[in-house]
Amino acid sequence: MKINDFKLERYFGKHEFTAKYMLSSSDCDGYEMKYVLDQATKQELDLWEGITLGYSESEGNSILREAILQHYTIKSLENVIVATPGELNFISMNVLLGASDHVITVSPCYQSLYEVVKSLNCELSYWQPNPENWEFDTDDLEKLIQKNTKLIILNFPHNPTGSYISPAQLNEMIALARKHDIYIFSDEMYRKLIISDVPELPPICDLYEKGISLWGTSKSFGLAGLRIGWLVSQDTNFLQKVIAFKDYLSICNSTPSEILSIIALNHMDKFLLPNIEKIKRNMSVFTKFVAEHDIISSFIPPKAGSISFVKLNIKTSSLDFSNQLVEATGIMTVPAEMFEYPGKYIRVGFGRKNLPEVLDVFGAYLKTKRDSLIM
Ligand SMILES: Cc1ncc(COP(=O)(O)O)c(C=O)c1O
């Protein structure tokens, strides 16, 4: 198997731990260990202190799987598997797809959602939003369906645009998928980060018998360092194949991370609500910044999630712009090239508390450089 480099992750690899400021992170600030343990009940602390560091259940600790199921209508442990989010994506595509299959994915998107599909030599079509408002049209999706379409890949809240769909649109997609007997892999990593006046989508696994939902602690919970994600599906046959594949990768999960995830899932609001507040606060600071700086030619506020994809009015490519910015100011931004998206865009993340400070540094840079940068 041959797979292309993960451009976005390589770009982060280059700058994330050397740049002074992050303006494009998709996760929220990581909570401190003390904060996590402070939320725990006596029973959860007993679990934490009683950890033994041997191998654990491949499908995930059963108390963790129960904690996960609080947030789904499905209620049987056999419908849940725990591993790292990226691993679950990688395995799912490998288990579901063969070279004769056609796949439709939202685009632009997190690279692994299409790159793993490409590595399996499948035919791939891209379902793209309207760049004027980042809305996805279900009619466009229907036009992409072929006789051999095996899988549709969704990601709402959407990375990188912050786009979201309505429950009615989700139901339309499910009806389409059911009619054509197509699986839906729904990357719901930003689930519950609802930051505007829109109804929350139910997870696809609760609605569709061939729906596969991916969620984890990285984004909504501010606990990316745990490396814990989970798949929930009504299709237990599929999930059994995922476990069998996992034997060639991590085999089982990190036990300390599993216990900390139990605490987070049992006290979700303590993790989620401060993140939502922070994202909303930062969005309003950014809105003011956009009004004062004409280098940003379009900012479509995200409906859900922690990020947006903003258009720049610049002479150079977005990659050159991002490279110059990080060099001159220490501010790391992710350019459109990392999403293979044409045009001059950068991703902006609202989940970090120092965003106002980063914008002050960005603003000072623009004061001296604006005329040489903008078109
Ligand atoms: C849409 C999407 N899916 C999956 C992931 C992977 O999550 P993790 O970094 O926790 O493996 C990310 C991370 O940025 C993402 O944005």
mmCIF file of C-alpha atoms and ligand atoms in Angstrom:
data_model
loop_
_atom_site.group_PDB
_atom_site.id
_atom_site.type_symbol
_atom_site.label_atom_id
_atom_site.label_comp_id
_atom_site.label_asym_id
_atom_site.label_seq_id
_atom_site.Cartn_x
_atom_site.Cartn_y
_atom_site.Cartn_z
ATOM 1 C CA MET A 1 0.000 0.000 0.000
ATOM 2 C CA LYS A 2 1.223 3.492 -0.905
ATOM 3 C CA ILE A 3 -0.166 6.623 0.692
ATOM 4 C CA ASN A 4 0.670 10.279 0.073
ATOM 5 C CA ASP A 5 2.017 12.444 2.873
ATOM 6 C CA PHE A 6 -0.606 14.030 5.113
ATOM 7 C CA LYS A 7 0.141 17.630 4.078
ATOM 8 C CA LEU A 8 -1.743 19.312 6.911
ATOM 9 C CA GLU A 9 -0.140 17.166 9.614
ATOM 10 C CA ARG A 10 3.341 17.615 8.041
ATOM 11 C CA TYR A 11 2.796 21.388 8.051
ATOM 12 C CA PHE A 12 1.787 21.219 11.720
ATOM 13 C CA GLY A 13 4.785 18.969 12.324
ATOM 14 C CA LYS A 14 7.017 21.714 10.962
ATOM 15 C CA HIS A 15 5.592 24.613 12.991
ATOM 16 C CA GLU A 16 3.291 23.517 15.829
ATOM 17 C CA PHE A 17 5.919 23.222 18.543
ATOM 18 C CA THR A 18 8.268 25.960 17.361
ATOM 19 C CA ALA A 19 5.883 28.763 16.342
ATOM 20 C CA LYS A 20 5.029 31.155 19.167
ATOM 21 C CA TYR A 21 1.357 31.591 18.261
ATOM 22 C CA MET A 22 -1.238 29.255 16.741
ATOM 23 C CA LEU A 23 -4.052 30.872 14.760
ATOM 24 C CA SER A 24 -5.303 27.802 12.884
ATOM 25 C CA SER A 25 -5.647 25.033 15.463
ATOM 26 C CA SER A 26 -8.852 23.066 15.183
ATOM 27 C CA ASP A 27 -8.816 21.837 18.767
ATOM 28 C CA CYS A 28 -9.577 23.866 21.875
ATOM 29 C CA ASP A 29 -6.873 24.440 24.527
ATOM 30 C CA GLY A 30 -6.060 21.158 26.256
ATOM 31 C CA TYR A 31 -7.439 20.964 29.801
ATOM 32 C CA GLU A 32 -4.973 20.396 32.619
ATOM 33 C CA MET A 33 -4.859 16.977 34.233
ATOM 34 C CA LYS A 34 -5.842 18.533 37.566
ATOM 35 C CA TYR A 35 -8.999 19.991 35.999
ATOM 36 C CA VAL A 36 -10.015 16.568 34.680
ATOM 37 C CA LEU A 37 -9.452 14.816 38.021
ATOM 38 C CA ASP A 38 -11.228 17.627 39.903
ATOM 39 C CA GLN A 39 -14.432 16.731 38.041
ATOM 40 C CA ALA A 40 -14.253 13.039 39.019
ATOM 41 C CA THR A 41 -16.581 11.362 41.535
ATOM 42 C CA LYS A 42 -15.146 9.161 44.291
ATOM 43 C CA GLN A 43 -15.946 6.087 42.172
ATOM 44 C CA GLU A 44 -14.151 7.528 39.111
ATOM 45 C CA LEU A 45 -11.121 8.467 41.234
ATOM 46 C CA ASP A 46 -11.028 4.882 42.519
ATOM 47 C CA LEU A 47 -10.903 3.701 38.906
ATOM 48 C CA TRP A 48 -8.045 6.133 38.223
ATOM 49 C CA GLU A 49 -6.028 5.102 41.258
ATOM 50 C CA GLY A 50 -6.667 1.416 40.634
ATOM 51 C CA ILE A 51 -5.310 1.395 37.074
ATOM 52 C CA THR A 52 -3.064 -1.503 36.148
ATOM 53 C CA LEU A 53 -0.898 -1.037 33.088
ATOM 54 C CA GLY A 54 -1.282 -4.315 31.258
ATOM 55 C CA TYR A 55 -3.058 -4.882 27.941
ATOM 56 C CA SER A 56 -6.751 -4.016 27.873
ATOM 57 C CA GLU A 57 -9.866 -4.981 25.867
ATOM 58 C CA SER A 58 -9.355 -4.378 22.107
ATOM 59 C CA GLU A 59 -12.827 -2.926 21.658
ATOM 60 C CA GLY A 60 -12.308 -0.538 24.585
ATOM 61 C CA ASN A 61 -12.913 -0.593 28.328
ATOM 62 C CA SER A 62 -16.570 -1.583 28.895
ATOM 63 C CA ILE A 63 -17.142 1.223 31.442
ATOM 64 C CA LEU A 64 -15.869 3.670 28.819
ATOM 65 C CA ARG A 65 -18.142 2.189 26.173
ATOM 66 C CA GLU A 66 -21.084 2.587 28.547
ATOM 67 C CA ALA A 67 -20.085 6.212 29.192
ATOM 68 C CA ILE A 68 -19.957 6.788 25.423
ATOM 69 C CA LEU A 69 -23.424 5.307 24.914
ATOM 70 C CA GLN A 70 -24.987 7.939 27.225
ATOM 71 C CA HIS A 71 -24.652 10.247 24.241
ATOM 72 C CA TYR A 72 -26.356 7.963 21.673
ATOM 73 C CA THR A 73 -29.759 6.314 21.319
ATOM 74 C CA ILE A 74 -28.066 2.965 20.597
ATOM 75 C CA LYS A 75 -27.565 1.244 23.911
ATOM 76 C CA SER A 76 -25.636 -1.970 23.324
ATOM 77 C CA LEU A 77 -21.890 -2.223 24.073
ATOM 78 C CA GLU A 78 -21.307 -4.311 20.945
ATOM 79 C CA ASN A 79 -22.162 -1.207 18.890
ATOM 80 C CA VAL A 80 -19.091 0.738 20.091
ATOM 81 C CA ILE A 81 -15.358 0.435 19.397
ATOM 82 C CA VAL A 82 -12.643 2.646 20.889
ATOM 83 C CA ALA A 83 -9.288 3.508 19.228
ATOM 84 C CA THR A 84 -7.560 6.709 18.097
ATOM 85 C CA PRO A 85 -9.729 8.797 15.737
ATOM 86 C CA GLY A 86 -7.286 8.620 12.815
ATOM 87 C CA GLU A 87 -6.871 4.885 13.269
ATOM 88 C CA LEU A 88 -10.640 4.372 13.175
ATOM 89 C CA ASN A 89 -10.896 6.350 9.963
ATOM 90 C CA PHE A 90 -7.992 4.425 8.414
ATOM 91 C CA ILE A 91 -9.389 1.044 9.432
ATOM 92 C CA SER A 92 -12.966 1.837 8.402
ATOM 93 C CA MET A 93 -11.970 2.698 4.836
ATOM 94 C CA ASN A 94 -9.772 -0.404 4.609
ATOM 95 C CA VAL A 95 -12.524 -2.650 5.888
ATOM 96 C CA LEU A 96 -15.320 -1.182 3.764
ATOM 97 C CA LEU A 97 -13.669 -0.533 0.417
ATOM 98 C CA GLY A 98 -12.185 -2.359 -2.548
ATOM 99 C CA ALA A 99 -10.609 -0.989 -5.740
ATOM 100 C CA SER A 100 -13.847 -1.283 -7.755
ATOM 101 C CA ASP A 101 -15.776 0.969 -5.358
ATOM 102 C CA HIS A 102 -16.728 4.592 -5.856
ATOM 103 C CA VAL A 103 -16.690 6.960 -2.886
ATOM 104 C CA ILE A 104 -18.108 10.464 -2.423
ATOM 105 C CA THR A 105 -16.541 12.766 0.146
ATOM 106 C CA VAL A 106 -17.175 16.297 1.349
ATOM 107 C CA SER A 107 -14.472 18.588 0.030
ATOM 108 C CA PRO A 108 -12.374 20.428 1.102
ATOM 109 C CA CYS A 109 -11.838 18.176 4.083
ATOM 110 C CA TYR A 110 -9.399 16.719 6.582
ATOM 111 C CA GLN A 111 -6.990 14.901 4.280
ATOM 112 C CA SER A 112 -7.274 11.412 5.735
ATOM 113 C CA LEU A 113 -10.967 11.381 4.793
ATOM 114 C CA TYR A 114 -10.011 11.134 1.109
ATOM 115 C CA GLU A 115 -6.338 10.094 1.101
ATOM 116 C CA VAL A 116 -6.971 6.659 2.627
ATOM 117 C CA VAL A 117 -9.682 6.125 0.002
ATOM 118 C CA LYS A 118 -7.213 7.101 -2.738
ATOM 119 C CA SER A 119 -4.592 4.718 -1.354
ATOM 120 C CA LEU A 120 -7.093 1.902 -1.891
ATOM 121 C CA ASN A 121 -7.376 2.895 -5.569
ATOM 122 C CA CYS A 122 -11.073 3.676 -5.325
ATOM 123 C CA GLU A 123 -12.771 6.124 -7.628
ATOM 124 C CA LEU A 124 -13.454 9.338 -5.723
ATOM 125 C CA SER A 125 -15.900 12.228 -6.216
ATOM 126 C CA TYR A 126 -15.926 15.450 -4.248
ATOM 127 C CA TRP A 127 -19.074 17.047 -2.849
ATOM 128 C CA GLN A 128 -18.259 20.745 -2.596
ATOM 129 C CA PRO A 129 -20.006 23.655 -0.872
ATOM 130 C CA ASN A 130 -20.929 27.006 -2.363
ATOM 131 C CA PRO A 131 -17.911 29.254 -1.580
ATOM 132 C CA GLU A 132 -20.260 32.236 -1.100
ATOM 133 C CA ASN A 133 -21.816 30.733 2.045
ATOM 134 C CA TRP A 134 -20.138 27.301 2.500
ATOM 135 C CA GLU A 135 -23.521 25.575 2.177
ATOM 136 C CA PHE A 136 -23.677 22.026 0.811
ATOM 137 C CA ASP A 137 -26.546 21.231 -1.556
ATOM 138 C CA THR A 138 -28.071 17.742 -1.344
ATOM 139 C CA ASP A 139 -29.029 17.857 -5.039
ATOM 140 C CA ASP A 140 -25.316 18.153 -5.890
ATOM 141 C CA LEU A 141 -24.645 15.067 -3.778
ATOM 142 C CA GLU A 142 -27.340 13.076 -5.557
ATOM 143 C CA LYS A 143 -25.784 13.903 -8.951
ATOM 144 C CA LEU A 144 -22.494 12.327 -7.825
ATOM 145 C CA ILE A 145 -24.005 8.922 -7.002
ATOM 146 C CA GLN A 146 -22.999 6.096 -9.376
ATOM 147 C CA LYS A 147 -23.943 2.434 -9.698
ATOM 148 C CA ASN A 148 -20.788 1.409 -7.792
ATOM 149 C CA THR A 149 -20.979 4.065 -5.037
ATOM 150 C CA LYS A 150 -20.220 2.217 -1.820
ATOM 151 C CA LEU A 151 -19.624 5.012 0.651
ATOM 152 C CA ILE A 152 -20.445 8.662 1.352
ATOM 153 C CA ILE A 153 -18.130 10.482 3.756
ATOM 154 C CA LEU A 154 -19.624 13.354 5.726
ATOM 155 C CA ASN A 155 -18.067 15.726 8.232
ATOM 156 C CA PHE A 156 -20.446 18.096 10.055
ATOM 157 C CA PRO A 157 -19.521 20.355 11.824
ATOM 158 C CA HIS A 158 -17.199 20.733 8.871
ATOM 159 C CA ASN A 159 -13.436 21.141 8.915
ATOM 160 C CA PRO A 160 -12.283 23.630 7.575
ATOM 161 C CA THR A 161 -15.338 25.812 6.795
ATOM 162 C CA GLY A 162 -17.487 25.509 9.935
ATOM 163 C CA SER A 163 -20.420 24.552 7.687
ATOM 164 C CA TYR A 164 -23.323 22.579 9.145
ATOM 165 C CA ILE A 165 -26.436 21.005 7.655
ATOM 166 C CA SER A 166 -29.995 20.791 8.961
ATOM 167 C CA PRO A 167 -31.567 17.595 10.351
ATOM 168 C CA ALA A 168 -33.921 17.676 7.318
ATOM 169 C CA GLN A 169 -30.919 17.673 4.958
ATOM 170 C CA LEU A 170 -29.347 14.804 6.893
ATOM 171 C CA ASN A 171 -32.574 12.840 6.529
ATOM 172 C CA GLU A 172 -32.595 13.520 2.781
ATOM 173 C CA MET A 173 -29.052 12.141 2.536
ATOM 174 C CA ILE A 174 -29.985 9.057 4.493
ATOM 175 C CA ALA A 175 -32.967 8.471 2.192
ATOM 176 C CA LEU A 176 -30.624 8.740 -0.803
ATOM 177 C CA ALA A 177 -28.072 6.399 0.745
ATOM 178 C CA ARG A 178 -30.746 3.875 1.696
ATOM 179 C CA LYS A 179 -32.227 3.924 -1.801
ATOM 180 C CA HIS A 180 -28.809 3.149 -3.324
ATOM 181 C CA ASP A 181 -27.602 0.877 -0.489
ATOM 182 C CA ILE A 182 -24.622 3.103 0.382
ATOM 183 C CA TYR A 183 -22.737 3.300 3.685
ATOM 184 C CA ILE A 184 -22.349 6.714 5.334
ATOM 185 C CA PHE A 185 -19.193 7.360 7.352
ATOM 186 C CA SER A 186 -19.927 10.470 9.375
ATOM 187 C CA ASP A 187 -16.906 12.144 10.942
ATOM 188 C CA GLU A 188 -18.536 13.862 13.918
ATOM 189 C CA MET A 189 -15.302 14.895 15.641
ATOM 190 C CA TYR A 190 -16.673 18.408 16.343
ATOM 191 C CA ARG A 191 -20.037 17.141 17.580
ATOM 192 C CA LYS A 192 -21.898 19.334 20.095
ATOM 193 C CA LEU A 193 -19.787 22.426 19.392
ATOM 194 C CA ILE A 194 -22.944 24.325 18.447
ATOM 195 C CA ILE A 195 -22.054 28.005 18.368
ATOM 196 C CA SER A 196 -24.955 29.561 16.445
ATOM 197 C CA ASP A 197 -28.703 29.297 16.365
ATOM 198 C CA VAL A 198 -28.944 25.942 14.565
ATOM 199 C CA PRO A 199 -30.470 22.634 15.695
ATOM 200 C CA GLU A 200 -27.970 19.961 16.699
ATOM 201 C CA LEU A 201 -27.716 16.995 14.329
ATOM 202 C CA PRO A 202 -28.299 13.525 15.744
ATOM 203 C CA PRO A 203 -25.396 11.116 15.163
ATOM 204 C CA ILE A 204 -25.854 9.150 11.943
ATOM 205 C CA CYS A 205 -25.579 5.787 13.733
ATOM 206 C CA ASP A 206 -28.857 6.509 15.540
ATOM 207 C CA LEU A 207 -30.693 7.162 12.277
ATOM 208 C CA TYR A 208 -29.293 4.835 9.655
ATOM 209 C CA GLU A 209 -28.567 1.092 9.698
ATOM 210 C CA LYS A 210 -25.526 1.595 7.432
ATOM 211 C CA GLY A 211 -24.365 4.730 9.253
ATOM 212 C CA ILE A 212 -21.019 4.877 11.043
ATOM 213 C CA SER A 213 -20.372 7.709 13.514
ATOM 214 C CA LEU A 214 -16.890 8.828 14.541
ATOM 215 C CA TRP A 215 -16.385 11.057 17.596
ATOM 216 C CA GLY A 216 -13.673 11.465 20.194
ATOM 217 C CA THR A 217 -12.236 13.580 22.965
ATOM 218 C CA SER A 218 -9.926 15.755 20.808
ATOM 219 C CA LYS A 219 -12.124 18.640 19.702
ATOM 220 C CA SER A 220 -15.390 18.998 21.654
ATOM 221 C CA PHE A 221 -13.774 18.019 24.969
ATOM 222 C CA GLY A 222 -10.408 19.806 24.677
ATOM 223 C CA LEU A 223 -8.592 16.535 25.384
ATOM 224 C CA ALA A 224 -6.674 15.807 22.161
ATOM 225 C CA GLY A 225 -3.733 14.405 24.101
ATOM 226 C CA LEU A 226 -5.770 11.420 25.259
ATOM 227 C CA ARG A 227 -5.845 10.102 21.656
ATOM 228 C CA ILE A 228 -9.222 8.513 22.254
ATOM 229 C CA GLY A 229 -11.961 8.210 19.651
ATOM 230 C CA TRP A 230 -14.836 5.826 19.019
ATOM 231 C CA LEU A 231 -17.023 4.425 16.291
ATOM 232 C CA VAL A 232 -20.681 3.726 16.923
ATOM 233 C CA SER A 233 -22.729 1.764 14.399
ATOM 234 C CA GLN A 234 -25.734 -0.552 14.185
ATOM 235 C CA ASP A 235 -23.632 -2.715 11.851
ATOM 236 C CA THR A 236 -21.892 -5.033 14.326
ATOM 237 C CA ASN A 237 -20.498 -7.151 11.490
ATOM 238 C CA PHE A 238 -18.574 -4.095 10.261
ATOM 239 C CA LEU A 239 -17.383 -3.317 13.797
ATOM 240 C CA GLN A 240 -16.069 -6.872 14.258
ATOM 241 C CA LYS A 241 -13.967 -6.408 11.118
ATOM 242 C CA VAL A 242 -12.625 -3.134 12.539
ATOM 243 C CA ILE A 243 -11.478 -4.921 15.713
ATOM 244 C CA ALA A 244 -9.789 -7.643 13.685
ATOM 245 C CA PHE A 245 -7.895 -5.004 11.665
ATOM 246 C CA LYS A 246 -6.938 -3.117 14.827
ATOM 247 C CA ASP A 247 -4.897 -6.162 15.925
ATOM 248 C CA TYR A 248 -2.340 -5.058 13.311
ATOM 249 C CA LEU A 249 -2.200 -1.505 14.685
ATOM 250 C CA SER A 250 -2.616 -0.460 18.345
ATOM 251 C CA ILE A 251 -4.293 -3.732 19.505
ATOM 252 C CA CYS A 252 -5.765 -1.959 22.540
ATOM 253 C CA ASN A 253 -5.994 1.536 24.013
ATOM 254 C CA SER A 254 -3.987 3.437 26.607
ATOM 255 C CA THR A 255 -5.636 2.590 29.942
ATOM 256 C CA PRO A 256 -4.974 5.971 31.631
ATOM 257 C CA SER A 257 -6.523 7.722 28.608
ATOM 258 C CA GLU A 258 -9.569 5.469 28.805
ATOM 259 C CA ILE A 259 -10.208 6.322 32.457
ATOM 260 C CA LEU A 260 -9.748 10.058 31.853
ATOM 261 C CA SER A 261 -12.180 9.769 28.911
ATOM 262 C CA ILE A 262 -14.762 8.144 31.209
ATOM 263 C CA ILE A 263 -14.504 11.162 33.514
ATOM 264 C CA ALA A 264 -14.852 13.571 30.576
ATOM 265 C CA LEU A 265 -17.865 11.760 29.115
ATOM 266 C CA ASN A 266 -19.624 11.530 32.496
ATOM 267 C CA HIS A 267 -19.140 15.272 33.086
ATOM 268 C CA MET A 268 -19.362 16.453 29.493
ATOM 269 C CA ASP A 269 -20.695 19.955 30.163
ATOM 270 C CA LYS A 270 -17.696 20.793 32.344
ATOM 271 C CA PHE A 271 -15.520 20.308 29.260
ATOM 272 C CA LEU A 272 -17.820 21.316 26.420
ATOM 273 C CA LEU A 273 -19.479 24.485 27.728
ATOM 274 C CA PRO A 274 -16.271 26.447 28.483
ATOM 275 C CA ASN A 275 -15.104 25.570 24.950
ATOM 276 C CA ILE A 276 -18.336 26.835 23.392
ATOM 277 C CA GLU A 277 -18.106 30.063 25.399
ATOM 278 C CA LYS A 278 -14.486 30.575 24.363
ATOM 279 C CA ILE A 279 -15.216 29.946 20.664
ATOM 280 C CA LYS A 280 -18.100 32.440 20.706
ATOM 281 C CA ARG A 281 -16.001 35.067 22.494
ATOM 282 C CA ASN A 282 -13.136 34.629 20.040
ATOM 283 C CA MET A 283 -15.483 34.788 17.058
ATOM 284 C CA SER A 284 -16.721 38.173 18.137
ATOM 285 C CA VAL A 285 -13.119 39.441 18.604
ATOM 286 C CA PHE A 286 -12.282 38.102 15.138
ATOM 287 C CA THR A 287 -15.373 39.712 13.573
ATOM 288 C CA LYS A 288 -14.110 43.088 14.815
ATOM 289 C CA PHE A 289 -10.633 42.318 13.444
ATOM 290 C CA VAL A 290 -12.116 41.515 10.024
ATOM 291 C CA ALA A 291 -14.000 44.830 9.977
ATOM 292 C CA GLU A 292 -10.726 46.670 10.593
ATOM 293 C CA HIS A 293 -8.468 44.745 8.196
ATOM 294 C CA ASP A 294 -9.179 44.581 4.479
ATOM 295 C CA ILE A 295 -6.694 41.760 3.967
ATOM 296 C CA ILE A 296 -9.580 39.446 4.888
ATOM 297 C CA SER A 297 -11.986 39.671 1.990
ATOM 298 C CA SER A 298 -14.536 37.171 3.245
ATOM 299 C CA PHE A 299 -15.329 35.696 6.649
ATOM 300 C CA ILE A 300 -18.339 33.394 6.775
ATOM 301 C CA PRO A 301 -18.878 32.800 10.501
ATOM 302 C CA PRO A 302 -18.961 29.085 11.317
ATOM 303 C CA LYS A 303 -22.329 27.640 12.332
ATOM 304 C CA ALA A 304 -20.772 24.876 14.380
ATOM 305 C CA GLY A 305 -17.320 23.579 15.290
ATOM 306 C CA SER A 306 -14.264 25.624 16.216
ATOM 307 C CA ILE A 307 -12.888 26.835 12.875
ATOM 308 C CA SER A 308 -13.538 28.842 9.746
ATOM 309 C CA PHE A 309 -11.912 29.184 6.352
ATOM 310 C CA VAL A 310 -11.338 32.857 5.555
ATOM 311 C CA LYS A 311 -10.554 34.373 2.182
ATOM 312 C CA LEU A 312 -7.573 36.688 1.825
ATOM 313 C CA ASN A 313 -7.103 39.630 -0.482
ATOM 314 C CA ILE A 314 -3.387 39.019 -1.156
ATOM 315 C CA LYS A 315 -0.941 39.083 -4.066
ATOM 316 C CA THR A 316 0.922 35.886 -3.188
ATOM 317 C CA SER A 317 -0.371 32.358 -2.704
ATOM 318 C CA SER A 318 -1.820 31.510 0.708
ATOM 319 C CA LEU A 319 1.121 29.142 1.300
ATOM 320 C CA ASP A 320 3.623 31.967 0.718
ATOM 321 C CA PHE A 321 1.555 34.238 2.945
ATOM 322 C CA SER A 322 1.490 31.669 5.783
ATOM 323 C CA ASN A 323 5.217 30.995 5.441
ATOM 324 C CA GLN A 324 6.054 34.705 5.576
ATOM 325 C CA LEU A 325 3.723 35.293 8.525
ATOM 326 C CA VAL A 326 5.175 32.535 10.668
ATOM 327 C CA GLU A 327 8.703 33.646 9.811
ATOM 328 C CA ALA A 328 8.061 37.322 10.612
ATOM 329 C CA THR A 329 5.757 37.038 13.637
ATOM 330 C CA GLY A 330 5.770 33.446 14.902
ATOM 331 C CA ILE A 331 2.045 33.118 14.024
ATOM 332 C CA MET A 332 1.253 29.765 12.440
ATOM 333 C CA THR A 333 -1.681 29.652 10.017
ATOM 334 C CA VAL A 334 -2.822 26.772 7.813
ATOM 335 C CA PRO A 335 -3.070 27.787 4.134
ATOM 336 C CA ALA A 336 -5.630 26.474 1.605
ATOM 337 C CA GLU A 337 -2.916 24.354 -0.070
ATOM 338 C CA MET A 338 -3.039 21.988 2.923
ATOM 339 C CA PHE A 339 -6.629 21.203 1.917
ATOM 340 C CA GLU A 340 -5.800 21.102 -1.797
ATOM 341 C CA TYR A 341 -8.337 23.913 -2.134
ATOM 342 C CA PRO A 342 -7.835 26.479 -4.906
ATOM 343 C CA GLY A 343 -7.861 30.146 -3.959
ATOM 344 C CA LYS A 344 -6.376 32.212 -1.201
ATOM 345 C CA TYR A 345 -7.693 31.053 2.130
ATOM 346 C CA ILE A 346 -6.387 30.332 5.599
ATOM 347 C CA ARG A 347 -8.071 28.346 8.359
ATOM 348 C CA VAL A 348 -8.719 30.247 11.580
ATOM 349 C CA GLY A 349 -9.286 28.412 14.858
ATOM 350 C CA PHE A 350 -11.339 29.939 17.672
ATOM 351 C CA GLY A 351 -10.600 27.433 20.414
ATOM 352 C CA ARG A 352 -7.490 29.008 21.929
ATOM 353 C CA LYS A 353 -7.782 31.563 24.721
ATOM 354 C CA ASN A 354 -4.848 33.680 23.499
ATOM 355 C CA LEU A 355 -6.564 34.519 20.188
ATOM 356 C CA PRO A 356 -6.963 38.238 21.080
ATOM 357 C CA GLU A 357 -3.215 38.456 21.780
ATOM 358 C CA VAL A 358 -2.406 36.659 18.499
ATOM 359 C CA LEU A 359 -4.637 39.077 16.591
ATOM 360 C CA ASP A 360 -2.819 42.027 18.189
ATOM 361 C CA VAL A 361 0.477 40.656 16.842
ATOM 362 C CA PHE A 362 -1.142 39.955 13.447
ATOM 363 C CA GLY A 363 -2.614 43.486 13.369
ATOM 364 C CA ALA A 364 0.780 45.059 14.134
ATOM 365 C CA TYR A 365 2.341 43.051 11.282
ATOM 366 C CA LEU A 366 -0.374 44.220 8.899
ATOM 367 C CA LYS A 367 0.175 47.834 9.899
ATOM 368 C CA THR A 368 3.661 47.745 8.401
ATOM 369 C CA LYS A 369 3.109 45.189 5.627
ATOM 370 C CA ARG A 370 -0.435 45.772 4.381
ATOM 371 C CA ASP A 371 0.455 47.690 1.243
ATOM 372 C CA SER A 372 2.982 45.138 0.042
ATOM 373 C CA LEU A 373 0.628 42.220 0.780
ATOM 374 C CA ILE A 374 -2.779 43.124 -0.540
ATOM 375 C CA MET A 375 -3.923 43.181 -4.154
HETATM 376 C C1 LIG B 1 -12.497 16.219 10.667
HETATM 377 C C2 LIG B 1 -11.444 15.554 11.495
HETATM 378 N N1 LIG B 1 -11.485 14.227 11.641
HETATM 379 C C3 LIG B 1 -10.563 13.569 12.351
HETATM 380 C C4 LIG B 1 -9.545 14.248 12.968
HETATM 381 C C5 LIG B 1 -8.522 13.463 13.718
HETATM 382 O O1 LIG B 1 -8.610 13.662 15.080
HETATM 383 P P1 LIG B 1 -7.355 13.341 15.970
HETATM 384 O O2 LIG B 1 -6.371 14.439 15.700
HETATM 385 O O3 LIG B 1 -7.834 13.383 17.349
HETATM 386 O O4 LIG B 1 -6.831 12.017 15.566
HETATM 387 C C6 LIG B 1 -9.436 15.630 12.830
HETATM 388 C C7 LIG B 1 -8.327 16.373 13.439
HETATM 389 O O5 LIG B 1 -8.056 17.512 13.130
HETATM 390 C C8 LIG B 1 -10.427 16.308 12.078
HETATM 391 O O6 LIG B 1 -10.405 17.640 11.907
#
